[in-house]
């Protein structure tokens, strides 16, 4: 039995969950999300609760799908009510982030500024050297934050680059052999 899959998800006030033709729709104050359901998964939304069941409890692949879809539905409900946010930090001499309309412009040591286009449902905000990526789709927020971070990952010698807030970067020592010989 899947511990995560058995968990019954409650539907908060203001959120509408509908299941039709193998597709789950979750609509709330922040937006609307859709999820295509696997044929072995059955989702029932009644009395303010969402229950996920599988065709065969003894099959390991079905149990894995059970937990996965239960978590995805929980994330959809959280997304349309509260939303998700990822914070990034830029460090380095001359490294800057700025808004260009709804898009994000990064100056991170290249000969040109790097533009990151805004996706529908995702909002950027910049405050000094901090970037926030906000939206109601957890997967999209994480993907866009990872794409921004991959533009200039933090290098281990000086710590310059883009990192998540709270991320710990292991620093390396520089070349000491040349200094010791001189």
mmCIF file of C-alpha atoms in Angstrom:
data_model
loop_
_atom_site.group_PDB
_atom_site.id
_atom_site.type_symbol
_atom_site.label_atom_id
_atom_site.label_comp_id
_atom_site.label_asym_id
_atom_site.label_seq_id
_atom_site.Cartn_x
_atom_site.Cartn_y
_atom_site.Cartn_z
ATOM 1 C CA UNK A 1 0.000 0.000 0.000
ATOM 2 C CA UNK A 2 1.192 3.496 -0.812
ATOM 3 C CA UNK A 3 1.345 5.655 2.313
ATOM 4 C CA UNK A 4 1.256 8.859 0.250
ATOM 5 C CA UNK A 5 -1.406 7.522 -2.120
ATOM 6 C CA UNK A 6 -3.817 6.597 0.685
ATOM 7 C CA UNK A 7 -3.750 10.156 2.011
ATOM 8 C CA UNK A 8 -7.101 11.862 1.457
ATOM 9 C CA UNK A 9 -6.700 15.415 0.156
ATOM 10 C CA UNK A 10 -9.172 18.006 1.420
ATOM 11 C CA UNK A 11 -10.506 20.617 -0.964
ATOM 12 C CA UNK A 12 -10.438 24.116 0.590
ATOM 13 C CA UNK A 13 -13.224 26.643 0.080
ATOM 14 C CA UNK A 14 -13.027 28.414 -3.263
ATOM 15 C CA UNK A 15 -11.386 25.473 -5.069
ATOM 16 C CA UNK A 16 -13.265 23.419 -7.659
ATOM 17 C CA UNK A 17 -11.995 19.932 -8.550
ATOM 18 C CA UNK A 18 -13.549 18.142 -11.536
ATOM 19 C CA UNK A 19 -12.698 14.828 -13.198
ATOM 20 C CA UNK A 20 -13.857 14.183 -16.748
ATOM 21 C CA UNK A 21 -12.591 12.093 -19.681
ATOM 22 C CA UNK A 22 -9.338 11.048 -18.004
ATOM 23 C CA UNK A 23 -8.422 14.605 -17.056
ATOM 24 C CA UNK A 24 -8.400 16.322 -13.663
ATOM 25 C CA UNK A 25 -9.078 20.067 -13.422
ATOM 26 C CA UNK A 26 -8.352 22.112 -10.326
ATOM 27 C CA UNK A 27 -9.530 25.746 -10.371
ATOM 28 C CA UNK A 28 -8.988 28.267 -7.607
ATOM 29 C CA UNK A 29 -8.360 31.942 -6.903
ATOM 30 C CA UNK A 30 -4.814 31.904 -8.385
ATOM 31 C CA UNK A 31 -5.633 30.013 -11.600
ATOM 32 C CA UNK A 32 -6.562 26.699 -13.170
ATOM 33 C CA UNK A 33 -4.427 23.561 -13.588
ATOM 34 C CA UNK A 34 -5.054 20.413 -15.607
ATOM 35 C CA UNK A 35 -3.602 16.925 -15.219
ATOM 36 C CA UNK A 36 -3.958 13.980 -17.596
ATOM 37 C CA UNK A 37 -4.703 10.855 -15.565
ATOM 38 C CA UNK A 38 -3.082 7.465 -16.122
ATOM 39 C CA UNK A 39 -5.538 4.686 -17.138
ATOM 40 C CA UNK A 40 -4.753 2.698 -13.949
ATOM 41 C CA UNK A 41 -5.576 5.678 -11.689
ATOM 42 C CA UNK A 42 -9.080 6.567 -10.493
ATOM 43 C CA UNK A 43 -9.746 9.940 -8.868
ATOM 44 C CA UNK A 44 -12.982 10.690 -7.014
ATOM 45 C CA UNK A 45 -13.799 14.206 -5.762
ATOM 46 C CA UNK A 46 -16.764 14.261 -3.357
ATOM 47 C CA UNK A 47 -17.758 16.043 -0.147
ATOM 48 C CA UNK A 48 -14.752 18.367 -0.141
ATOM 49 C CA UNK A 49 -12.254 15.507 -0.439
ATOM 50 C CA UNK A 50 -10.194 13.957 -3.230
ATOM 51 C CA UNK A 51 -9.478 10.227 -3.113
ATOM 52 C CA UNK A 52 -6.991 8.466 -5.398
ATOM 53 C CA UNK A 53 -7.168 4.717 -6.039
ATOM 54 C CA UNK A 54 -5.351 2.307 -8.356
ATOM 55 C CA UNK A 55 -6.504 -0.679 -10.412
ATOM 56 C CA UNK A 56 -4.084 -3.204 -8.864
ATOM 57 C CA UNK A 57 -2.678 -2.558 -5.386
ATOM 58 C CA UNK A 58 -0.234 -5.491 -5.673
ATOM 59 C CA UNK A 59 1.547 -4.102 -8.771
ATOM 60 C CA UNK A 60 4.616 -2.035 -7.819
ATOM 61 C CA UNK A 61 4.239 0.306 -10.821
ATOM 62 C CA UNK A 62 0.630 1.036 -9.902
ATOM 63 C CA UNK A 63 1.622 1.757 -6.292
ATOM 64 C CA UNK A 64 4.281 4.185 -7.544
ATOM 65 C CA UNK A 65 1.708 5.932 -9.743
ATOM 66 C CA UNK A 66 -0.690 6.043 -6.795
ATOM 67 C CA UNK A 67 1.704 8.063 -4.627
ATOM 68 C CA UNK A 68 2.856 10.237 -7.526
ATOM 69 C CA UNK A 69 -0.638 11.258 -8.599
ATOM 70 C CA UNK A 70 -1.725 11.861 -5.011
ATOM 71 C CA UNK A 71 1.231 14.240 -4.518
ATOM 72 C CA UNK A 72 0.578 15.965 -7.861
ATOM 73 C CA UNK A 73 -3.056 16.571 -6.898
ATOM 74 C CA UNK A 74 -1.987 17.943 -3.501
ATOM 75 C CA UNK A 75 0.471 20.302 -5.233
ATOM 76 C CA UNK A 76 -2.235 21.442 -7.658
ATOM 77 C CA UNK A 77 -4.600 22.284 -4.782
ATOM 78 C CA UNK A 78 -1.832 24.144 -2.918
ATOM 79 C CA UNK A 79 -0.837 25.986 -6.097
ATOM 80 C CA UNK A 80 -4.277 27.373 -6.925
ATOM 81 C CA UNK A 81 -4.849 28.503 -3.327
ATOM 82 C CA UNK A 82 -1.461 29.676 -1.974
ATOM 83 C CA UNK A 83 0.944 29.437 -4.929
ATOM 84 C CA UNK A 84 4.638 28.577 -5.031
ATOM 85 C CA UNK A 85 7.764 30.726 -4.847
ATOM 86 C CA UNK A 86 11.475 30.105 -5.466
ATOM 87 C CA UNK A 87 14.095 32.661 -4.453
ATOM 88 C CA UNK A 88 17.481 33.016 -6.134
ATOM 89 C CA UNK A 89 20.496 35.146 -5.242
ATOM 90 C CA UNK A 90 23.071 36.706 -7.583
ATOM 91 C CA UNK A 91 26.599 37.307 -6.324
ATOM 92 C CA UNK A 92 29.561 38.632 -8.253
ATOM 93 C CA UNK A 93 31.143 41.937 -9.241
ATOM 94 C CA UNK A 94 28.987 43.586 -11.911
ATOM 95 C CA UNK A 95 26.336 40.857 -11.851
ATOM 96 C CA UNK A 96 22.846 42.397 -12.070
ATOM 97 C CA UNK A 97 19.241 41.422 -12.617
ATOM 98 C CA UNK A 98 16.558 43.768 -13.925
ATOM 99 C CA UNK A 99 12.995 43.577 -15.164
ATOM 100 C CA UNK A 100 12.212 44.353 -18.818
ATOM 101 C CA UNK A 101 8.438 44.499 -18.834
ATOM 102 C CA UNK A 102 7.362 41.048 -17.623
ATOM 103 C CA UNK A 103 10.671 39.441 -18.697
ATOM 104 C CA UNK A 104 13.892 39.117 -16.713
ATOM 105 C CA UNK A 105 17.227 40.505 -17.937
ATOM 106 C CA UNK A 106 20.443 39.167 -16.398
ATOM 107 C CA UNK A 107 23.934 40.622 -16.704
ATOM 108 C CA UNK A 108 26.129 37.826 -15.387
ATOM 109 C CA UNK A 109 29.526 38.187 -17.038
ATOM 110 C CA UNK A 110 28.651 37.492 -20.661
ATOM 111 C CA UNK A 111 29.192 39.967 -23.486
ATOM 112 C CA UNK A 112 25.430 40.393 -23.717
ATOM 113 C CA UNK A 113 22.517 40.492 -21.264
ATOM 114 C CA UNK A 114 20.643 37.190 -20.999
ATOM 115 C CA UNK A 115 16.867 37.459 -21.393
ATOM 116 C CA UNK A 116 14.481 35.062 -19.635
ATOM 117 C CA UNK A 117 10.973 35.209 -21.093
ATOM 118 C CA UNK A 118 8.025 35.156 -18.734
ATOM 119 C CA UNK A 119 5.723 32.165 -19.093
ATOM 120 C CA UNK A 120 1.948 32.612 -18.598
ATOM 121 C CA UNK A 121 1.144 32.039 -14.920
ATOM 122 C CA UNK A 122 4.698 32.878 -13.763
ATOM 123 C CA UNK A 123 5.777 36.236 -12.335
ATOM 124 C CA UNK A 124 9.321 37.486 -11.717
ATOM 125 C CA UNK A 125 10.353 40.094 -9.177
ATOM 126 C CA UNK A 126 13.807 41.585 -8.600
ATOM 127 C CA UNK A 127 15.060 43.276 -5.439
ATOM 128 C CA UNK A 128 18.759 44.271 -5.506
ATOM 129 C CA UNK A 129 20.520 40.938 -6.020
ATOM 130 C CA UNK A 130 17.530 38.696 -5.204
ATOM 131 C CA UNK A 131 15.222 37.176 -7.825
ATOM 132 C CA UNK A 132 11.823 35.657 -7.011
ATOM 133 C CA UNK A 133 9.942 33.295 -9.308
ATOM 134 C CA UNK A 134 6.259 32.980 -8.338
ATOM 135 C CA UNK A 135 3.350 31.062 -9.817
ATOM 136 C CA UNK A 136 0.610 28.529 -9.184
ATOM 137 C CA UNK A 137 2.207 25.590 -11.066
ATOM 138 C CA UNK A 138 4.927 24.023 -8.906
ATOM 139 C CA UNK A 139 6.595 22.239 -11.810
ATOM 140 C CA UNK A 140 6.802 25.407 -13.925
ATOM 141 C CA UNK A 141 8.136 27.530 -11.035
ATOM 142 C CA UNK A 142 10.871 24.993 -10.261
ATOM 143 C CA UNK A 143 11.761 24.506 -13.914
ATOM 144 C CA UNK A 144 12.090 28.238 -14.584
ATOM 145 C CA UNK A 145 14.129 28.792 -11.395
ATOM 146 C CA UNK A 146 16.454 25.940 -12.411
ATOM 147 C CA UNK A 147 16.814 27.422 -15.904
ATOM 148 C CA UNK A 148 17.741 30.837 -14.428
ATOM 149 C CA UNK A 149 20.263 29.181 -12.085
ATOM 150 C CA UNK A 150 21.823 27.199 -14.948
ATOM 151 C CA UNK A 151 22.652 30.414 -16.834
ATOM 152 C CA UNK A 152 25.564 31.034 -14.426
ATOM 153 C CA UNK A 153 25.925 28.443 -11.660
ATOM 154 C CA UNK A 154 27.990 29.448 -8.650
ATOM 155 C CA UNK A 155 31.637 28.554 -9.173
ATOM 156 C CA UNK A 156 33.474 27.076 -6.162
ATOM 157 C CA UNK A 157 36.523 29.395 -6.070
ATOM 158 C CA UNK A 158 35.077 32.895 -5.661
ATOM 159 C CA UNK A 159 31.405 32.059 -5.174
ATOM 160 C CA UNK A 160 30.246 34.120 -8.171
ATOM 161 C CA UNK A 161 27.028 33.180 -9.938
ATOM 162 C CA UNK A 162 23.341 32.466 -9.359
ATOM 163 C CA UNK A 163 22.208 30.180 -6.531
ATOM 164 C CA UNK A 164 19.047 29.355 -4.621
ATOM 165 C CA UNK A 165 18.568 31.211 -1.343
ATOM 166 C CA UNK A 166 19.759 28.846 1.369
ATOM 167 C CA UNK A 167 21.873 26.743 -1.018
ATOM 168 C CA UNK A 168 25.291 25.906 0.399
ATOM 169 C CA UNK A 169 28.167 26.067 -2.071
ATOM 170 C CA UNK A 170 31.289 24.122 -1.171
ATOM 171 C CA UNK A 171 34.248 26.416 -1.644
ATOM 172 C CA UNK A 172 37.614 25.205 -2.921
ATOM 173 C CA UNK A 173 41.046 26.561 -2.118
ATOM 174 C CA UNK A 174 42.919 28.315 -4.920
ATOM 175 C CA UNK A 175 46.342 27.415 -6.252
ATOM 176 C CA UNK A 176 48.729 27.367 -3.292
ATOM 177 C CA UNK A 177 51.628 25.449 -4.851
ATOM 178 C CA UNK A 178 52.811 28.429 -6.900
ATOM 179 C CA UNK A 179 52.705 30.765 -3.880
ATOM 180 C CA UNK A 180 54.665 28.357 -1.657
ATOM 181 C CA UNK A 181 57.482 27.938 -4.233
ATOM 182 C CA UNK A 182 58.026 31.712 -4.664
#
